XYZ file of C-alpha atoms in Angstrom:
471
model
C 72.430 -4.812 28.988
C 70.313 -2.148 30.131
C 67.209 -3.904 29.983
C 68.330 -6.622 31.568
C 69.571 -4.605 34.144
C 66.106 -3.248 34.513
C 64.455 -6.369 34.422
C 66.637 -7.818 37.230
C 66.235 -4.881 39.604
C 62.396 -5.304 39.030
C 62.588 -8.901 39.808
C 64.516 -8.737 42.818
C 62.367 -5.984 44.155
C 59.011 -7.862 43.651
C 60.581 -10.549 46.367
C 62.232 -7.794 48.731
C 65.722 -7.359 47.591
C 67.091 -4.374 47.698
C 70.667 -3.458 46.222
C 72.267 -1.662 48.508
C 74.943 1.001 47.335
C 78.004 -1.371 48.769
C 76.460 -4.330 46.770
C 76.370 -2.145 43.600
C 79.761 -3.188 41.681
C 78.276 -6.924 42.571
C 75.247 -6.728 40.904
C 76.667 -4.644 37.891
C 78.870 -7.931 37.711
C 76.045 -10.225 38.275
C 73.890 -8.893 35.256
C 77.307 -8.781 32.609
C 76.927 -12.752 33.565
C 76.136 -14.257 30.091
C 74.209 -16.970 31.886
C 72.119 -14.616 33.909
C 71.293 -12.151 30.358
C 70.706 -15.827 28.590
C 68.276 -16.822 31.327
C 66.639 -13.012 30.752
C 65.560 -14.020 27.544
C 64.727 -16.771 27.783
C 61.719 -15.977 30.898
C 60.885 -12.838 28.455
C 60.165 -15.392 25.756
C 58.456 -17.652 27.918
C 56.397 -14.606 29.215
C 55.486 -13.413 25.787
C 54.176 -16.273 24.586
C 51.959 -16.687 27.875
C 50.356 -13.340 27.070
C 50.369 -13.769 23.469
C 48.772 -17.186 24.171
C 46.150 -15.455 26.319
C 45.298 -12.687 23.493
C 44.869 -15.322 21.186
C 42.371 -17.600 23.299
C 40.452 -14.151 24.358
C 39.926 -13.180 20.802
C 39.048 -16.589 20.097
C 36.385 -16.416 23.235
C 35.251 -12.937 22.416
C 33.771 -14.458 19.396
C 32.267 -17.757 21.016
C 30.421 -14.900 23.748
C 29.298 -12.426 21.157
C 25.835 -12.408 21.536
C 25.102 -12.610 17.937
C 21.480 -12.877 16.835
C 20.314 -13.591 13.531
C 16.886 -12.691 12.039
C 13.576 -14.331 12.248
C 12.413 -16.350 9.085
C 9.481 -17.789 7.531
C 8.535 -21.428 6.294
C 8.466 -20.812 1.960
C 9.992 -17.088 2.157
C 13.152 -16.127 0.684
C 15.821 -15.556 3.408
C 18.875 -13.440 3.254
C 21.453 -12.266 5.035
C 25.083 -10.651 4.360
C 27.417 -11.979 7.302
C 29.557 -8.696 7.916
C 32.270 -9.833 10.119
C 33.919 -6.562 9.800
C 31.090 -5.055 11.542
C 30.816 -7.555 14.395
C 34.460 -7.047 15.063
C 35.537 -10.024 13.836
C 38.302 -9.020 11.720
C 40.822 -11.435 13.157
C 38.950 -14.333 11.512
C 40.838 -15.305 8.886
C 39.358 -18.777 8.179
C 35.464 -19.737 8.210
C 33.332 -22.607 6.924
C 29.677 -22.562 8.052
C 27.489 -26.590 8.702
C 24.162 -26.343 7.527
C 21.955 -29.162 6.731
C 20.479 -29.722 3.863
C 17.180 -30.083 5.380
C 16.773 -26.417 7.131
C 16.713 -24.946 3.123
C 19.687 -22.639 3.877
C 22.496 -22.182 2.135
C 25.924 -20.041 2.505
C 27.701 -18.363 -0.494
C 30.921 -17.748 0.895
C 31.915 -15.424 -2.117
C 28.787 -13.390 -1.551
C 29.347 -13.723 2.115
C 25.477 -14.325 2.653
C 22.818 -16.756 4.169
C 20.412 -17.660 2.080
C 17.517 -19.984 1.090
C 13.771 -20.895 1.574
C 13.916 -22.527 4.820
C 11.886 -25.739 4.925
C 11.354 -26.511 8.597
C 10.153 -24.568 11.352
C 11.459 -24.190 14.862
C 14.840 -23.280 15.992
C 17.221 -24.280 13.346
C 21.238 -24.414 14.361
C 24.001 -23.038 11.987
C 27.524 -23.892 13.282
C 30.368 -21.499 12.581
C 33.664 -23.419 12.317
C 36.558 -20.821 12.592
C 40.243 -19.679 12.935
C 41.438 -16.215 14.150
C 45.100 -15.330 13.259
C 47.841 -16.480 15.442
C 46.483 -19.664 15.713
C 48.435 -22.746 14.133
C 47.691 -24.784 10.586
C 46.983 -27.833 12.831
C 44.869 -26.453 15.349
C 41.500 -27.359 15.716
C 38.745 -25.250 14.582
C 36.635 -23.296 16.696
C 33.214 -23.831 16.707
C 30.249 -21.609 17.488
C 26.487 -21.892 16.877
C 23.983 -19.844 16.173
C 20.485 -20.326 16.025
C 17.599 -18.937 13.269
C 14.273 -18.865 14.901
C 12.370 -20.232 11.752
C 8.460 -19.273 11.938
C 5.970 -21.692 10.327
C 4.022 -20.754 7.170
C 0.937 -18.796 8.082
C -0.957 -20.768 5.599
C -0.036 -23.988 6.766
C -1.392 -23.417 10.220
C -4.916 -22.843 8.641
C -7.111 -26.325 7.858
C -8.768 -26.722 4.597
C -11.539 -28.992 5.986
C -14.002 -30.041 2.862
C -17.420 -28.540 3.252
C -20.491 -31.220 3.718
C -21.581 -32.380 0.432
C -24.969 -33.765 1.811
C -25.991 -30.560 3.759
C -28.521 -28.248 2.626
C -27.822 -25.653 0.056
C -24.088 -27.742 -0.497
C -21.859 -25.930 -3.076
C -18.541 -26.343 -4.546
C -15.284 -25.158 -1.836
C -13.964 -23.364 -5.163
C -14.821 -23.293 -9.131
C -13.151 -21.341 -11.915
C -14.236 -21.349 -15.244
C -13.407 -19.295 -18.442
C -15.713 -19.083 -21.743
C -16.125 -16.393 -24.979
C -18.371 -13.027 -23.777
C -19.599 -11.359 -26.366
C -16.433 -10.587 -28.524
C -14.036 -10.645 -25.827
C -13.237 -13.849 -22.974
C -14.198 -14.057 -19.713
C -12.251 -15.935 -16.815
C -14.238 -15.983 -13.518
C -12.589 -17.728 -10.305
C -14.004 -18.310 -6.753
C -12.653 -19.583 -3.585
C -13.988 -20.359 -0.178
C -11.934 -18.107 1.779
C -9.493 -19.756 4.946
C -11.845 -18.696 7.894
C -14.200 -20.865 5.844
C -12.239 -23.992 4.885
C -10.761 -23.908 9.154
C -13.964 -24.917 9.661
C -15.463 -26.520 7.190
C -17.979 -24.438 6.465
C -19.150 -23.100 2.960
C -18.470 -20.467 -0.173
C -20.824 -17.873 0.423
C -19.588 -15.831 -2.237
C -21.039 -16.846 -6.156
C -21.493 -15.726 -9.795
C -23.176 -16.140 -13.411
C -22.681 -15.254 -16.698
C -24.602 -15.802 -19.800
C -24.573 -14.424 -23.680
C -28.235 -13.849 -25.023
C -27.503 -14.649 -28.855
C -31.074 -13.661 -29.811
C -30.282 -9.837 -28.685
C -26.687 -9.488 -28.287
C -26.619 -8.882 -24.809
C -24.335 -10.586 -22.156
C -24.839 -10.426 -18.744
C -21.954 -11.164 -15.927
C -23.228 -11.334 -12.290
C -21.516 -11.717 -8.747
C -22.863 -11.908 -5.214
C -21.278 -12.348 -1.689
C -23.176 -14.150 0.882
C -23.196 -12.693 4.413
C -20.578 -13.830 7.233
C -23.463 -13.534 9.593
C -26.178 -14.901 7.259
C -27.043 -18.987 7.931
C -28.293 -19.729 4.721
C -26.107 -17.052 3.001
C -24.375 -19.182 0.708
C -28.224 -20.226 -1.175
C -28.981 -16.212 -1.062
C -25.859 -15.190 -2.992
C -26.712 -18.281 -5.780
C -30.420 -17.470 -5.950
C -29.085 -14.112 -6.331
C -27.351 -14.199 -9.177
C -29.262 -16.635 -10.585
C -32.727 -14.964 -10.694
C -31.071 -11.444 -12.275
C -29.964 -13.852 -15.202
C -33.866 -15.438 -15.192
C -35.055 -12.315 -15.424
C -33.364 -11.286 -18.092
C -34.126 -13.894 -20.311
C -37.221 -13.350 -20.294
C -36.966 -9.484 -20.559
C -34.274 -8.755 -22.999
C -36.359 -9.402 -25.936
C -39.442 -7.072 -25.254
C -39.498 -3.801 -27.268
C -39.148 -1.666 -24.913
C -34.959 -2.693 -24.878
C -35.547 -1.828 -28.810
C -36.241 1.507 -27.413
C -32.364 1.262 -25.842
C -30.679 0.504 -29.207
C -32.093 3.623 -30.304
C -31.462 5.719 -27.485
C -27.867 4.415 -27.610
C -26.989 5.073 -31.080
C -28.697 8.605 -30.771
C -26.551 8.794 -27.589
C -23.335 8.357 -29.718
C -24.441 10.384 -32.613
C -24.895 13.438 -30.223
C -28.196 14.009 -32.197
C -30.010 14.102 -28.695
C -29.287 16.707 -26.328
C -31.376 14.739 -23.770
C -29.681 11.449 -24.791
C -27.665 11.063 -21.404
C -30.540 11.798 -19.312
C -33.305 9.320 -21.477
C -30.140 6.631 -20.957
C -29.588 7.124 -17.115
C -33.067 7.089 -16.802
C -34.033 3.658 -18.672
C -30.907 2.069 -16.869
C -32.571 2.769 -13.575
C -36.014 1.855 -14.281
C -35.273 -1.806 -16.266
C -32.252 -2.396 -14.361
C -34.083 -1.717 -10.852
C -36.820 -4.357 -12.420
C -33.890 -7.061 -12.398
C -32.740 -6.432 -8.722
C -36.460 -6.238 -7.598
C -36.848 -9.246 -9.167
C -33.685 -10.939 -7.680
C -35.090 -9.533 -3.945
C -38.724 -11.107 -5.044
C -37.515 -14.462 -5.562
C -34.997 -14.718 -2.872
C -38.327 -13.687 -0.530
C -40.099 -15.944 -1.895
C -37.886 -19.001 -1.840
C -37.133 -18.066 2.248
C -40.885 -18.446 2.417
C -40.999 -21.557 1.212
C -38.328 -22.748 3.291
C -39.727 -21.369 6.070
C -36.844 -19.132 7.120
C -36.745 -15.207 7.695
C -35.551 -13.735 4.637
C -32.817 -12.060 6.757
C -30.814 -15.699 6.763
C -30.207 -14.935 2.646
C -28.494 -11.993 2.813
C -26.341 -11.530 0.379
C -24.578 -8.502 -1.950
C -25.617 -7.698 -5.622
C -23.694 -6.557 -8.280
C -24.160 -7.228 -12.067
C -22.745 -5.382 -15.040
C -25.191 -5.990 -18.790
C -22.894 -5.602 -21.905
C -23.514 -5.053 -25.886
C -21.233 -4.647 -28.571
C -22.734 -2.077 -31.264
C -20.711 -1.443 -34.121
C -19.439 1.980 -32.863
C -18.553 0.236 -29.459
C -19.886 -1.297 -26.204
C -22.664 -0.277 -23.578
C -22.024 -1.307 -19.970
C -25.210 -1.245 -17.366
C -24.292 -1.624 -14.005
C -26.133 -2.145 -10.635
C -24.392 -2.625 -7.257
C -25.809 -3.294 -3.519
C -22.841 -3.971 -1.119
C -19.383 -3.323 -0.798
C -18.375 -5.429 -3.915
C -16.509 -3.306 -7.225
C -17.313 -2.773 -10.338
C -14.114 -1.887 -12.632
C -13.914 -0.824 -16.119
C -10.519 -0.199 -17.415
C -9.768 1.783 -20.966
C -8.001 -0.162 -24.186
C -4.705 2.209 -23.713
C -4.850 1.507 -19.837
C -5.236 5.089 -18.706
C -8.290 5.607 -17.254
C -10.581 3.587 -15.129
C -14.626 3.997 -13.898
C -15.815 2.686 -11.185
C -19.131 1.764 -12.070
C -20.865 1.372 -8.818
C -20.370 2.758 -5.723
C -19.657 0.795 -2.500
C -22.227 1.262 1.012
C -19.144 1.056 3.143
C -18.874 4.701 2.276
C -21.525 5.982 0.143
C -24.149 4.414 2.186
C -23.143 5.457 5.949
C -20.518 2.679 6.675
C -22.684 -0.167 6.876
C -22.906 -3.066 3.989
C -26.579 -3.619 2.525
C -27.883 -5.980 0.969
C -30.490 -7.388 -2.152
C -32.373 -8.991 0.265
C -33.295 -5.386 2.227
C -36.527 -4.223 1.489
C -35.222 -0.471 2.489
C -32.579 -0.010 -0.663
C -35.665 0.142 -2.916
C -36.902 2.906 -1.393
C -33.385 4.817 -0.102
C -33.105 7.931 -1.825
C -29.870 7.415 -3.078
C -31.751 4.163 -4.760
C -30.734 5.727 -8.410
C -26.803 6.226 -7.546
C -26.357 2.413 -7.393
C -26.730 2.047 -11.654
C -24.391 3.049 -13.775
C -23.967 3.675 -17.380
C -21.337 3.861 -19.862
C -20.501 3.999 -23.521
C -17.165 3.506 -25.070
C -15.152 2.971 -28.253
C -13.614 -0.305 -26.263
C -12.189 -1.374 -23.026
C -9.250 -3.066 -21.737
C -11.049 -5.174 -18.835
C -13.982 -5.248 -17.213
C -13.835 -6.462 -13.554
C -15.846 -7.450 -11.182
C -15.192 -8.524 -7.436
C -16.274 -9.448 -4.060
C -14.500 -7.391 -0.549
C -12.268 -10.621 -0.153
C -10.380 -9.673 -3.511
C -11.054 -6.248 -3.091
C -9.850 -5.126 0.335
C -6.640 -6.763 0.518
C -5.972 -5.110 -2.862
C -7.262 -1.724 -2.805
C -7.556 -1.668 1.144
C -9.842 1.456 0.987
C -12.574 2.609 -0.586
C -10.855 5.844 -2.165
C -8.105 3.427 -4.069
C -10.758 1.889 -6.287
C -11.187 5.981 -7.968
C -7.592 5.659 -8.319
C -6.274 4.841 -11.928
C -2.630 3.882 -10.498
C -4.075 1.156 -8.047
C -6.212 -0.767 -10.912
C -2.720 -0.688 -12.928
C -0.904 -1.706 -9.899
C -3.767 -4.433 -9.490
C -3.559 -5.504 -12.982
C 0.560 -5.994 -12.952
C -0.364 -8.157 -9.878
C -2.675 -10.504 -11.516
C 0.573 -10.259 -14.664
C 2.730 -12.137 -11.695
C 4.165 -9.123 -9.702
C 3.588 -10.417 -6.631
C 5.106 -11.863 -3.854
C 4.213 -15.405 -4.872
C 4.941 -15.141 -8.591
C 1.527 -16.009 -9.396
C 0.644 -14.711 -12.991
C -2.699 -14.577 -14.891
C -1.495 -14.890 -18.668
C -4.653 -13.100 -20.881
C -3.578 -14.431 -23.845
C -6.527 -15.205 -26.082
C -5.079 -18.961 -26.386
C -4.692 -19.836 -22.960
C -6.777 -22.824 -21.583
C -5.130 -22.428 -18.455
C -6.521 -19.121 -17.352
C -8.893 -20.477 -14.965
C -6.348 -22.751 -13.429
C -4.187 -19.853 -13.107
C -6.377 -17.402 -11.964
C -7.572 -19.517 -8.947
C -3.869 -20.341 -7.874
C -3.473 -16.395 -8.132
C -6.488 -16.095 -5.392
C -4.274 -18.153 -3.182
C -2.037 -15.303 -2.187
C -1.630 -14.438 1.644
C -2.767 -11.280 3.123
C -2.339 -11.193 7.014
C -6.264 -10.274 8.380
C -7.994 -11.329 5.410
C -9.526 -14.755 4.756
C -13.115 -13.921 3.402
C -14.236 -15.319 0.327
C -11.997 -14.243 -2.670
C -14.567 -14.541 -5.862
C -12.911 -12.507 -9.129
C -14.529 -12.099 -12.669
C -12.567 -10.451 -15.141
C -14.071 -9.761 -18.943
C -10.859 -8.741 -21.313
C -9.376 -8.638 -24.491
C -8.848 -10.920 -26.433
């Protein structure tokens, strides 16, 4: 009664009536009418249900207004993404279905709670939210709000891979892999005209060569990267690598490499105090011979063709292994910014057995086909020598594998990166690539050149890889 009571004095008041003290006993008579409480309750009801109508349809429309952003994706990468409704104050939902098509790649696990997929199409891709908030009736219709997932294309698929003139001058292959025996061990070499080459069809300036020499036991395992700025670069890097092999063909069976057997064996024996100096000292005078000889002929052949030697340029590094029966000698020479890895049977140390110009030599890459490195003073730091028990792997590699991998010069000292390298090439990577090195594998090469197609934002040189391991 006393609500009512308080409800009727309001209501007469909003339109102006007042109840004076004479009218007092009437209106305490008018509100005891049963008609007039009935009628009470009945606009309360009615009133209720406007504003809980209104709560419901503003909940409904805080949701449709939330500006709710989802996160970029990427064309071939994973996407995922827990929907927390909690957190986006959504906790009167108490029904949700999301529409997806098939096509976009995206999927919703509504037990998970969580958008997910590879999205297959770029662009802006529409999910649709189809909801109902509590309050609202089994038979109304549900809500709908969209959201959009800004869906970037693959990087790669934005470069061209335009095929390199077959009939021009100096052609090579866009890519070649290859794996064969060397020495005891295998030896799986891949390389790949890098993507600012293939955008424009232009060529691999990057190359290799290998070869065993039966008659002596030596093997020899060379790579070379042609110069970006270099026109004929591409025929400097082959003639490169080709001519240290020529040379020692013809070399490795003279007497005076006798006079290394002898040196090395004396060398392990520790019957020669002087050993390690005799050794560095042959390395650098025979192995010096072989670059010479590469910079001779790559002079010679501009010459012929009439073009300044300059137009070859191209980086040198070559490693000469031999098995003895108390282990292996590896002779290394390097000109350029290209590695030279040699990584222990247990896996726990590694040697870089070269050093790289972009820090050694003052910042600046040099090449075989500079006349000045033969006469540099730090001419005798570019060989290297080493003899062990056994090795793990021994690799060698141009900057387009090397400095999206490393990064820095310092990382190739560091033992940790060439095992984080290694677990790479074993398929820890974003791409799931994996080199197996089983000793059976005839797939190697295969695999090892899909490996070399990984994507590194910034770099898109030449990627050329040769790795000697284990079998």
């Amino acid at each position: 009664m006393e609500e009512t009571k308080r409800y009727l004095q309001s209501f007469l008041f909003q339109h102006k009536i007042d109840i004076p003290k004479s009218k007092e006993s009437l209106f305490e008579d008018f509100i005891s009418d049963e008609t007039n409480n009935a009628a009470v309750k009945i606009i309360k009801e009615k009133q209720q249900l406007i504003m809980d109508n209104w709560m419901l349809k503003n909940r409904i429309d805080d949701i449709m207004q939330h500006a709710s952003f989802l996160p970029n994706g990427t064309v071939n990468k994973a996407y995922e993404l827990k929907m927390d409704f909690m957190k986006l104050d959504w906790d009167t939902i108490n029904f949700y279905e999301f529409e997806i098509s098939e096509e976009t790649g995206l999927y919703f696990d509504s037990n998970e709670k969580k958008l997910f997929g590879f999205p297959k199409i770029s662009g802006d891709l529409k999910i649709k939210l189809r909801f109902k908030v509590e309050g609202e009736p089994q038979e109304t219709q549900l809500n709908e709000k969209v959201f959009t997932v800004i869906i970037n294309p693959d990087p790669k698929s934005l470069w061209k891979n335009i095929e390199s003139d077959k009939n021009a001058l100096f052609s090579k292959e866009d890519h070649i892999a290859v794996s064969d025996v060397f020495l005891d061990k295998n030896i799986v070499v891949a390389s790949k005209r890098g993507r600012s080459h293939a955008n424009v069809g232009s060529f691999r300036e990057d190359d290799f060569a290998f070869k065993n020499f039966k008659s002596n036991g030596w093997s020899i395992l060379a790579v070379s990267d042609g110069a970006g700025s270099a026109s004929l670069s591409r025929k400097g890097s082959k003639l490169a690598c080709e001519t240290v092999i020529e040379y020692f063909e013809t070399n490795l069976d003279t007497e005076i490499w006798n006079e290394f057997d002898t040196l090395a064996v004396k060398h392990y024996a520790k019957t020669d105090s002087e050993s390690t100096q005799k050794i560095n000292d042959f390395v650098c005078n025979n192995l010096s011979k072989a670059a010479h000889y590469a910079h001779q002929k790559i002079e010679e052949f501009a010459t012929e063709q009439g073009e300044e030697l300059k137009s070859f340029h191209a980086t040198l590094i070559f490693a000469l292994v031999k098995k003895y029966d108390f282990g292996y000698a590896i002779l290394s020479f390097g000109v350029g910014d290209c590695p030279i890895g040699l990584v222990s049977k247990d896996l726990m140390e590694v040697s870089l057995m070269n050093h790289i110009d972009a820090g050694e030599f003052g910042g600046g890459t040099r090449f075989i086909t500079m006349p000045e490195i033969f006469q540099n003073e730090k001419f005798s730091s570019r060989f290297g020598f080493k003899l062990v028990d056994d090795f793990a792997y021994l690799m060698l590699m141009t900057d387009g594998i090397y400095d999206p991998k490393f990064e820095v010069e310092a990382n190739l000292e560091k033992t940790e990166k060439w095992i984080e390298f290694l677990s790479d090439l074993q398929g820890n990577n974003e791409e799931k690539a994996k080199v197996d090195f089983e000793k059976d594998n005839t797939a190697i090469a295969a695999q090892l050149s899909n490996w070399m197609d990984f994507w590194s934002p910034g770099n898109h040189d030449d990627r050329t890889l040769a790795i000697i391991y284990q079998i």
